[in-house]
Short mmCIF file of C-alpha atoms in Angstrom, two decimals:
data_model
loop_
_atom_site.label_atom_id
_atom_site.label_comp_id
_atom_site.label_asym_id
_atom_site.label_seq_id
_atom_site.Cartn_x
_atom_site.Cartn_y
_atom_site.Cartn_z
CA UNK A 877 25.10 -8.72 4.11
CA UNK A 878 21.44 -9.52 3.56
CA UNK A 879 19.34 -7.36 1.29
CA UNK A 880 17.05 -4.90 3.03
CA UNK A 881 13.72 -4.78 1.24
CA UNK A 882 10.34 -3.71 2.62
CA UNK A 883 7.39 -5.82 3.47
CA UNK A 884 4.69 -5.54 6.10
CA UNK A 885 1.21 -6.43 4.88
CA UNK A 886 -2.18 -6.65 6.45
CA UNK A 887 -2.81 -10.05 7.79
CA UNK A 888 -6.21 -11.29 6.88
CA UNK A 889 -8.27 -14.33 7.56
CA UNK A 890 -9.13 -14.81 3.94
CA UNK A 891 -10.29 -17.02 1.13
CA UNK A 892 -7.19 -19.18 1.43
CA UNK A 893 -8.74 -20.68 4.56
CA UNK A 894 -11.92 -21.69 2.78
CA UNK A 895 -10.62 -22.68 -0.61
CA UNK A 896 -13.08 -20.28 -2.21
CA UNK A 897 -11.96 -17.70 -4.75
CA UNK A 898 -12.09 -14.02 -3.92
CA UNK A 899 -15.46 -12.67 -5.13
CA UNK A 900 -15.32 -10.31 -8.05
CA UNK A 901 -17.68 -7.56 -8.99
CA UNK A 902 -21.17 -8.88 -9.54
CA UNK A 903 -20.79 -12.19 -7.68
CA UNK A 904 -22.79 -11.04 -4.67
CA UNK A 905 -25.55 -9.31 -6.53
CA UNK A 906 -24.56 -5.95 -5.02
CA UNK A 907 -21.02 -5.53 -6.29
CA UNK A 908 -22.20 -3.56 -9.30
CA UNK A 909 -24.68 -1.45 -7.35
CA UNK A 910 -24.94 2.11 -8.66
CA UNK A 911 -22.96 1.27 -11.80
CA UNK A 912 -24.13 3.49 -14.60
CA UNK A 913 -23.36 4.11 -18.23
CA UNK A 914 -22.07 7.32 -19.71
CA UNK A 915 -21.25 8.61 -16.24
CA UNK A 916 -20.09 12.23 -16.25
CA UNK A 917 -19.44 12.95 -12.58
CA UNK A 918 -17.02 15.84 -12.08
CA UNK A 919 -13.93 15.64 -9.88
CA UNK A 920 -15.63 17.97 -7.41
CA UNK A 921 -18.68 15.69 -7.23
CA UNK A 922 -16.50 12.61 -6.74
CA UNK A 923 -14.57 14.19 -3.89
CA UNK A 924 -17.83 15.40 -2.33
CA UNK A 925 -19.10 11.80 -2.48
CA UNK A 926 -15.92 10.62 -0.77
CA UNK A 927 -16.45 13.19 1.98
CA UNK A 928 -20.00 11.94 2.48
CA UNK A 929 -18.69 8.39 2.80
CA UNK A 930 -16.13 9.59 5.35
CA UNK A 931 -18.83 11.34 7.37
CA UNK A 932 -21.45 8.60 7.23
CA UNK A 933 -19.79 5.28 6.39
CA UNK A 934 -16.49 5.23 8.29
CA UNK A 935 -16.31 1.78 9.87
CA UNK A 936 -13.62 -0.92 10.02
CA UNK A 937 -13.56 -3.11 6.93
CA UNK A 938 -14.54 -0.47 4.38
CA UNK A 939 -12.63 1.55 1.81
CA UNK A 940 -13.30 3.87 -1.09
CA UNK A 941 -11.23 5.26 -3.92
CA UNK A 942 -11.85 7.49 -6.91
CA UNK A 943 -11.65 5.85 -10.34
CA UNK A 944 -11.19 8.74 -12.81
CA UNK A 945 -11.68 6.42 -15.79
CA UNK A 946 -15.26 5.49 -14.88
CA UNK A 947 -15.79 8.76 -12.98
CA UNK A 948 -17.14 6.82 -10.03
CA UNK A 949 -16.17 6.09 -6.44
CA UNK A 950 -15.29 2.42 -5.93
CA UNK A 951 -16.45 1.29 -2.48
CA UNK A 952 -15.09 -1.98 -1.07
CA UNK A 953 -16.40 -3.85 1.97
CA UNK A 954 -14.49 -6.73 3.51
CA UNK A 955 -16.11 -9.87 4.94
CA UNK A 956 -16.67 -8.29 8.38
CA UNK A 957 -19.14 -5.76 6.98
CA UNK A 958 -22.44 -7.60 7.41
CA UNK A 959 -25.91 -7.07 8.81
CA UNK A 960 -26.71 -3.52 9.90
CA UNK A 961 -23.25 -2.31 8.90
CA UNK A 962 -23.73 -3.57 5.34
CA UNK A 963 -27.22 -2.05 5.24
CA UNK A 964 -25.79 1.26 6.42
CA UNK A 965 -23.09 1.20 3.74
CA UNK A 966 -25.61 0.40 0.99
CA UNK A 967 -27.87 3.20 2.19
CA UNK A 968 -25.06 5.77 2.14
CA UNK A 969 -23.92 4.68 -1.33
CA UNK A 970 -27.51 4.84 -2.55
CA UNK A 971 -27.89 8.36 -1.19
CA UNK A 972 -25.03 9.56 -3.39
CA UNK A 973 -27.18 9.24 -6.49
CA UNK A 974 -27.28 6.93 -9.50
CA UNK A 975 -23.91 6.31 -11.11
CA UNK A 976 -21.89 8.10 -8.42
CA UNK A 977 -20.48 5.01 -6.68
CA UNK A 978 -20.39 1.25 -6.89
CA UNK A 979 -19.81 -1.41 -4.23
CA UNK A 980 -17.68 -4.53 -4.37
CA UNK A 981 -17.41 -7.19 -1.67
CA UNK A 982 -14.08 -8.69 -0.61
CA UNK A 983 -13.78 -12.20 0.85
CA UNK A 984 -10.83 -11.11 2.98
CA UNK A 985 -10.44 -8.78 5.94
CA UNK A 986 -8.55 -5.47 5.95
CA UNK A 987 -5.72 -5.75 8.48
CA UNK A 988 -2.10 -4.82 8.93
CA UNK A 989 0.47 -7.43 9.88
CA UNK A 990 4.24 -7.44 10.36
CA UNK A 991 6.22 -10.40 9.06
CA UNK A 992 8.63 -11.07 6.29
CA UNK A 993 11.73 -12.66 4.80
CA UNK A 994 14.50 -10.17 3.92
CA UNK A 995 13.37 -8.33 6.96
CA UNK A 996 13.99 -5.67 9.52
CA UNK A 997 12.97 -6.28 13.09
CA UNK A 998 11.79 -4.01 15.86
CA UNK A 999 9.61 -4.23 18.94
CA UNK A 1000 8.59 -7.80 18.19
CA UNK A 1001 7.43 -6.79 14.71
CA UNK A 1002 8.98 -7.91 11.46
CA UNK A 1003 8.85 -5.69 8.37
CA UNK A 1004 10.94 -4.87 5.33
CA UNK A 1005 12.34 -1.66 3.96
CA UNK A 1006 10.78 0.02 0.93
CA UNK A 1007 13.12 2.45 -0.81
CA UNK A 1008 16.47 3.84 0.23
CA UNK A 1009 16.48 7.65 0.35
CA UNK A 1010 18.62 10.64 1.21
CA UNK A 1011 17.30 12.87 3.99
CA UNK A 1012 17.34 16.66 4.13
CA UNK A 1013 20.71 16.74 5.90
CA UNK A 1014 22.27 14.31 3.41
CA UNK A 1015 22.08 11.25 5.66
CA UNK A 1016 21.10 7.84 4.25
CA UNK A 1017 17.77 6.37 5.27
CA UNK A 1018 14.82 4.38 4.01
CA UNK A 1019 11.05 4.56 3.76
CA UNK A 1020 8.79 1.87 5.10
CA UNK A 1021 5.16 1.55 6.12
CA UNK A 1022 4.00 3.82 8.93
CA UNK A 1023 2.45 0.94 10.82
CA UNK A 1024 5.95 -0.59 10.93
CA UNK A 1025 7.53 2.64 12.10
CA UNK A 1026 5.05 3.14 14.95
CA UNK A 1027 5.69 -0.40 16.19
CA UNK A 1028 9.29 0.29 17.28
CA UNK A 1029 11.83 3.10 17.37
CA UNK A 1030 14.90 1.00 16.49
CA UNK A 1031 15.19 -1.55 13.68
CA UNK A 1032 17.64 -4.41 13.10
CA UNK A 1033 18.53 -6.83 10.30
CA UNK A 1034 17.97 -9.80 12.59
CA UNK A 1035 15.53 -10.60 15.37
CA UNK A 1036 17.01 -9.17 18.58
CA UNK A 1037 20.01 -8.04 16.54
CA UNK A 1038 22.03 -4.84 16.77
CA UNK A 1039 19.94 -1.89 15.56
CA UNK A 1040 20.93 -0.42 12.20
CA UNK A 1041 18.35 2.35 11.96
CA UNK A 1042 16.19 4.71 14.04
CA UNK A 1043 12.71 6.00 13.21
CA UNK A 1044 12.66 9.75 12.56
CA UNK A 1045 9.05 10.17 11.42
CA UNK A 1046 5.94 8.01 11.27
CA UNK A 1047 2.36 8.53 10.12
CA UNK A 1048 -0.29 5.87 10.83
CA UNK A 1049 -3.24 5.97 10.99
CA UNK A 1050 -4.37 9.29 9.54
CA UNK A 1051 -3.05 11.08 6.46
CA UNK A 1052 -1.07 8.14 5.12
CA UNK A 1053 0.90 5.06 6.13
CA UNK A 1054 4.62 5.85 5.92
CA UNK A 1055 7.71 6.16 8.05
CA UNK A 1056 11.30 7.41 7.68
CA UNK A 1057 14.16 5.46 9.26
CA UNK A 1058 17.72 6.78 9.14
CA UNK A 1059 20.75 4.49 9.26
CA UNK A 1060 22.65 4.79 12.53
CA UNK A 1061 25.92 4.64 10.61
CA UNK A 1062 26.07 7.78 8.47
CA UNK A 1063 28.65 6.06 6.24
CA UNK A 1064 26.16 3.43 5.16
CA UNK A 1065 26.10 2.99 1.38
CA UNK A 1066 22.40 2.50 0.71
CA UNK A 1067 21.92 1.83 -3.02
CA UNK A 1068 18.71 2.90 -4.68
CA UNK A 1069 17.62 -0.54 -5.88
CA UNK A 1070 14.84 -3.06 -5.33
CA UNK A 1071 15.87 -6.68 -4.88
CA UNK A 1072 13.50 -8.61 -7.15
CA UNK A 1073 14.82 -12.07 -6.27
CA UNK A 1074 17.10 -14.63 -7.90
CA UNK A 1075 20.05 -12.26 -7.67
CA UNK A 1076 18.35 -9.57 -9.75
CA UNK A 1077 17.83 -5.92 -8.86
CA UNK A 1078 16.03 -2.96 -10.37
CA UNK A 1079 17.64 0.42 -9.98
CA UNK A 1080 15.22 3.07 -8.77
CA UNK A 1081 15.98 6.47 -10.28
CA UNK A 1082 12.97 8.60 -9.40
CA UNK A 1083 9.59 8.79 -7.70
CA UNK A 1084 6.47 8.71 -9.87
CA UNK A 1085 2.76 9.22 -9.29
CA UNK A 1086 0.22 6.46 -9.90
CA UNK A 1087 -2.54 6.64 -12.49
CA UNK A 1088 -5.52 4.33 -12.81
CA UNK A 1089 -4.68 1.55 -15.25
CA UNK A 1090 -0.92 1.83 -14.62
CA UNK A 1091 0.82 -1.56 -14.69
CA UNK A 1092 2.87 -1.96 -11.53
CA UNK A 1093 5.07 -4.49 -9.72
CA UNK A 1094 5.29 -5.14 -6.00
CA UNK A 1095 8.11 -6.87 -4.16
CA UNK A 1096 7.39 -8.58 -0.88
CA UNK A 1097 9.35 -10.86 1.38
CA UNK A 1098 6.44 -13.31 1.68
CA UNK A 1099 5.18 -13.56 -1.88
CA UNK A 1100 8.09 -12.13 -3.87
CA UNK A 1101 7.53 -10.24 -7.10
CA UNK A 1102 3.88 -9.74 -8.08
CA UNK A 1103 2.27 -7.67 -10.82
CA UNK A 1104 -1.04 -5.92 -11.31
CA UNK A 1105 -2.69 -2.61 -12.13
CA UNK A 1106 -3.79 0.49 -10.25
CA UNK A 1107 -7.58 0.51 -9.82
CA UNK A 1108 -8.20 3.65 -7.76
CA UNK A 1109 -6.65 6.82 -6.35
CA UNK A 1110 -7.01 8.82 -3.15
CA UNK A 1111 -8.32 5.73 -1.40
CA UNK A 1112 -9.61 5.79 2.18
CA UNK A 1113 -9.20 2.53 4.11
CA UNK A 1114 -10.77 1.85 7.50
CA UNK A 1115 -8.42 -0.54 9.31
CA UNK A 1116 -9.11 -1.85 12.82
CA UNK A 1117 -6.33 0.50 14.00
CA UNK A 1118 -7.97 3.52 12.39
CA UNK A 1119 -8.68 5.29 9.11
CA UNK A 1120 -5.92 5.95 6.56
CA UNK A 1121 -6.45 8.35 3.66
CA UNK A 1122 -4.68 9.19 0.41
CA UNK A 1123 -3.77 5.65 -0.66
CA UNK A 1124 -3.45 3.91 -4.03
CA UNK A 1125 -5.78 0.94 -4.64
CA UNK A 1126 -4.61 -1.98 -6.81
CA UNK A 1127 -5.44 -5.54 -7.74
CA UNK A 1128 -1.89 -6.67 -6.93
CA UNK A 1129 -2.03 -9.61 -4.53
CA UNK A 1130 -0.24 -9.56 -1.19
CA UNK A 1131 -0.05 -11.62 1.98
CA UNK A 1132 1.08 -11.23 5.59
CA UNK A 1133 4.68 -10.05 5.59
CA UNK A 1134 4.41 -7.99 2.40
CA UNK A 1135 3.55 -4.70 4.13
CA UNK A 1136 5.95 -1.83 3.58
CA UNK A 1137 7.25 -3.42 0.38
CA UNK A 1138 8.01 -1.33 -2.69
CA UNK A 1139 5.51 -0.72 -5.49
CA UNK A 1140 7.30 0.35 -8.66
CA UNK A 1141 7.32 0.48 -12.44
CA UNK A 1142 10.14 -0.13 -14.94
CA UNK A 1143 10.45 1.97 -18.09
CA UNK A 1144 11.61 0.76 -21.51
CA UNK A 1145 15.19 1.58 -20.65
CA UNK A 1146 15.09 -0.58 -17.54
CA UNK A 1147 15.04 2.27 -15.02
CA UNK A 1148 12.74 1.89 -12.04
CA UNK A 1149 10.23 4.40 -10.71
CA UNK A 1150 9.20 4.34 -7.05
CA UNK A 1151 5.41 4.52 -6.81
CA UNK A 1152 4.23 3.22 -3.43
CA UNK A 1153 4.75 1.43 -0.13
CA UNK A 1154 2.54 -1.55 0.75
CA UNK A 1155 -0.01 -0.55 3.38
CA UNK A 1156 -2.56 -3.37 3.60
CA UNK A 1157 -5.47 -5.14 2.01
CA UNK A 1158 -7.33 -8.41 1.83
CA UNK A 1159 -7.11 -11.70 -0.03
CA UNK A 1160 -3.97 -13.62 -0.95
CA UNK A 1161 -1.84 -14.58 -3.94
CA UNK A 1162 -3.85 -17.74 -4.57
CA UNK A 1163 -7.35 -16.27 -4.61
CA UNK A 1164 -6.50 -12.64 -5.35
CA UNK A 1165 -7.69 -9.54 -3.55
CA UNK A 1166 -7.14 -5.82 -3.09
CA UNK A 1167 -4.00 -4.12 -1.80
CA UNK A 1168 -3.49 -0.48 -0.85
CA UNK A 1169 -0.27 1.52 -1.10
CA UNK A 1170 1.10 4.75 0.32
CA UNK A 1171 2.14 7.07 -2.54
CA UNK A 1172 5.91 7.51 -2.38
CA UNK A 1173 5.85 11.10 -3.65
CA UNK A 1174 3.61 12.14 -0.74
CA UNK A 1175 5.82 10.36 1.79
CA UNK A 1176 9.00 11.95 0.40
CA UNK A 1177 7.47 15.41 0.57
CA UNK A 1178 6.23 14.87 4.12
CA UNK A 1179 9.58 13.69 5.52
CA UNK A 1180 11.82 15.92 3.38
CA UNK A 1181 13.71 13.14 1.60
CA UNK A 1182 14.48 12.12 -1.97
CA UNK A 1183 15.00 8.88 -3.81
CA UNK A 1184 18.60 7.72 -4.20
CA UNK A 1185 21.83 9.35 -3.09
CA UNK A 1186 20.60 12.89 -3.52
CA UNK A 1187 23.13 13.67 -6.25
CA UNK A 1188 21.51 12.02 -9.25
CA UNK A 1189 23.97 9.12 -9.00
CA UNK A 1190 22.14 6.16 -7.54
CA UNK A 1191 24.91 3.61 -7.04
CA UNK A 1192 24.16 -0.02 -6.41
CA UNK A 1193 25.91 -3.04 -4.98
CA UNK A 1194 25.80 -6.56 -6.31
CA UNK A 1195 22.96 -7.63 -4.03
CA UNK A 1196 21.21 -4.33 -3.36
CA UNK A 1197 22.15 -4.39 0.32
CA UNK A 1198 23.48 -1.34 2.12
CA UNK A 1199 27.25 -1.46 2.47
CA UNK A 1200 29.00 -0.40 5.66
CA UNK A 1201 32.72 -0.25 5.01
#
């Protein structure tokens, strides 16, 4: 039985096609715009600034997230934001006041894309599962990205294969990017583990919230295990399909096929904490980029599920795959 892991990332025409590295803050002359020293913006002011951006700067290819460490709003524009759209974004950021926000430019393009390796298939899309969960009625299921779940109602382990799960809830775009799929066979043994490759697994024992600066790992069927840090919270991303709010922003790289994949941490004792589900981003794992994640805790609350087997005993199999005896 193959391992079910999640991955569905935003496809992006990115720096890998040009051989140029992803630009970092300051490379375009505007990336550090509005950066101030000794910034003391309050949480209320930061959220008010985010609301202003939502009202006046919502356009495909833009995102913003609150960085509580610098007490600023980090605004990112992908490569499609040029000309009058770029001028509009700069003007809105400037209107927020000195030190309230800063802009960075991404060489990639914010998109969602379904592909993957250890995959699930549905409606011509290919994704991967994020975390196995127990639903409110005690049935086994899994979380994945919402843009996977809205692509098809039934999901299989193989292309055009027999369905193993059915979508029960999906949010995308809007207030998140998450979906709940329940296994069609209620006897499915769905261990609470992440397959990290080379026959290794990490047992996931709980859900945890992200904090800026948190070191995290992401597993994806295209690029495997990748590490990075959280760079922003409560991010708003304007995809071509629509606006998604409440995401986690990171510098973890990702590529097409990584969407829906699990974002997690591992404590000193080796136990894993579920943090997020890959939503989308720009760049690649050669040049770097930004990737956004759906907070797991929010998804669990919305769909009424919990990590693991629901009894505090998260069993696992040798390969992390669900067992159907």
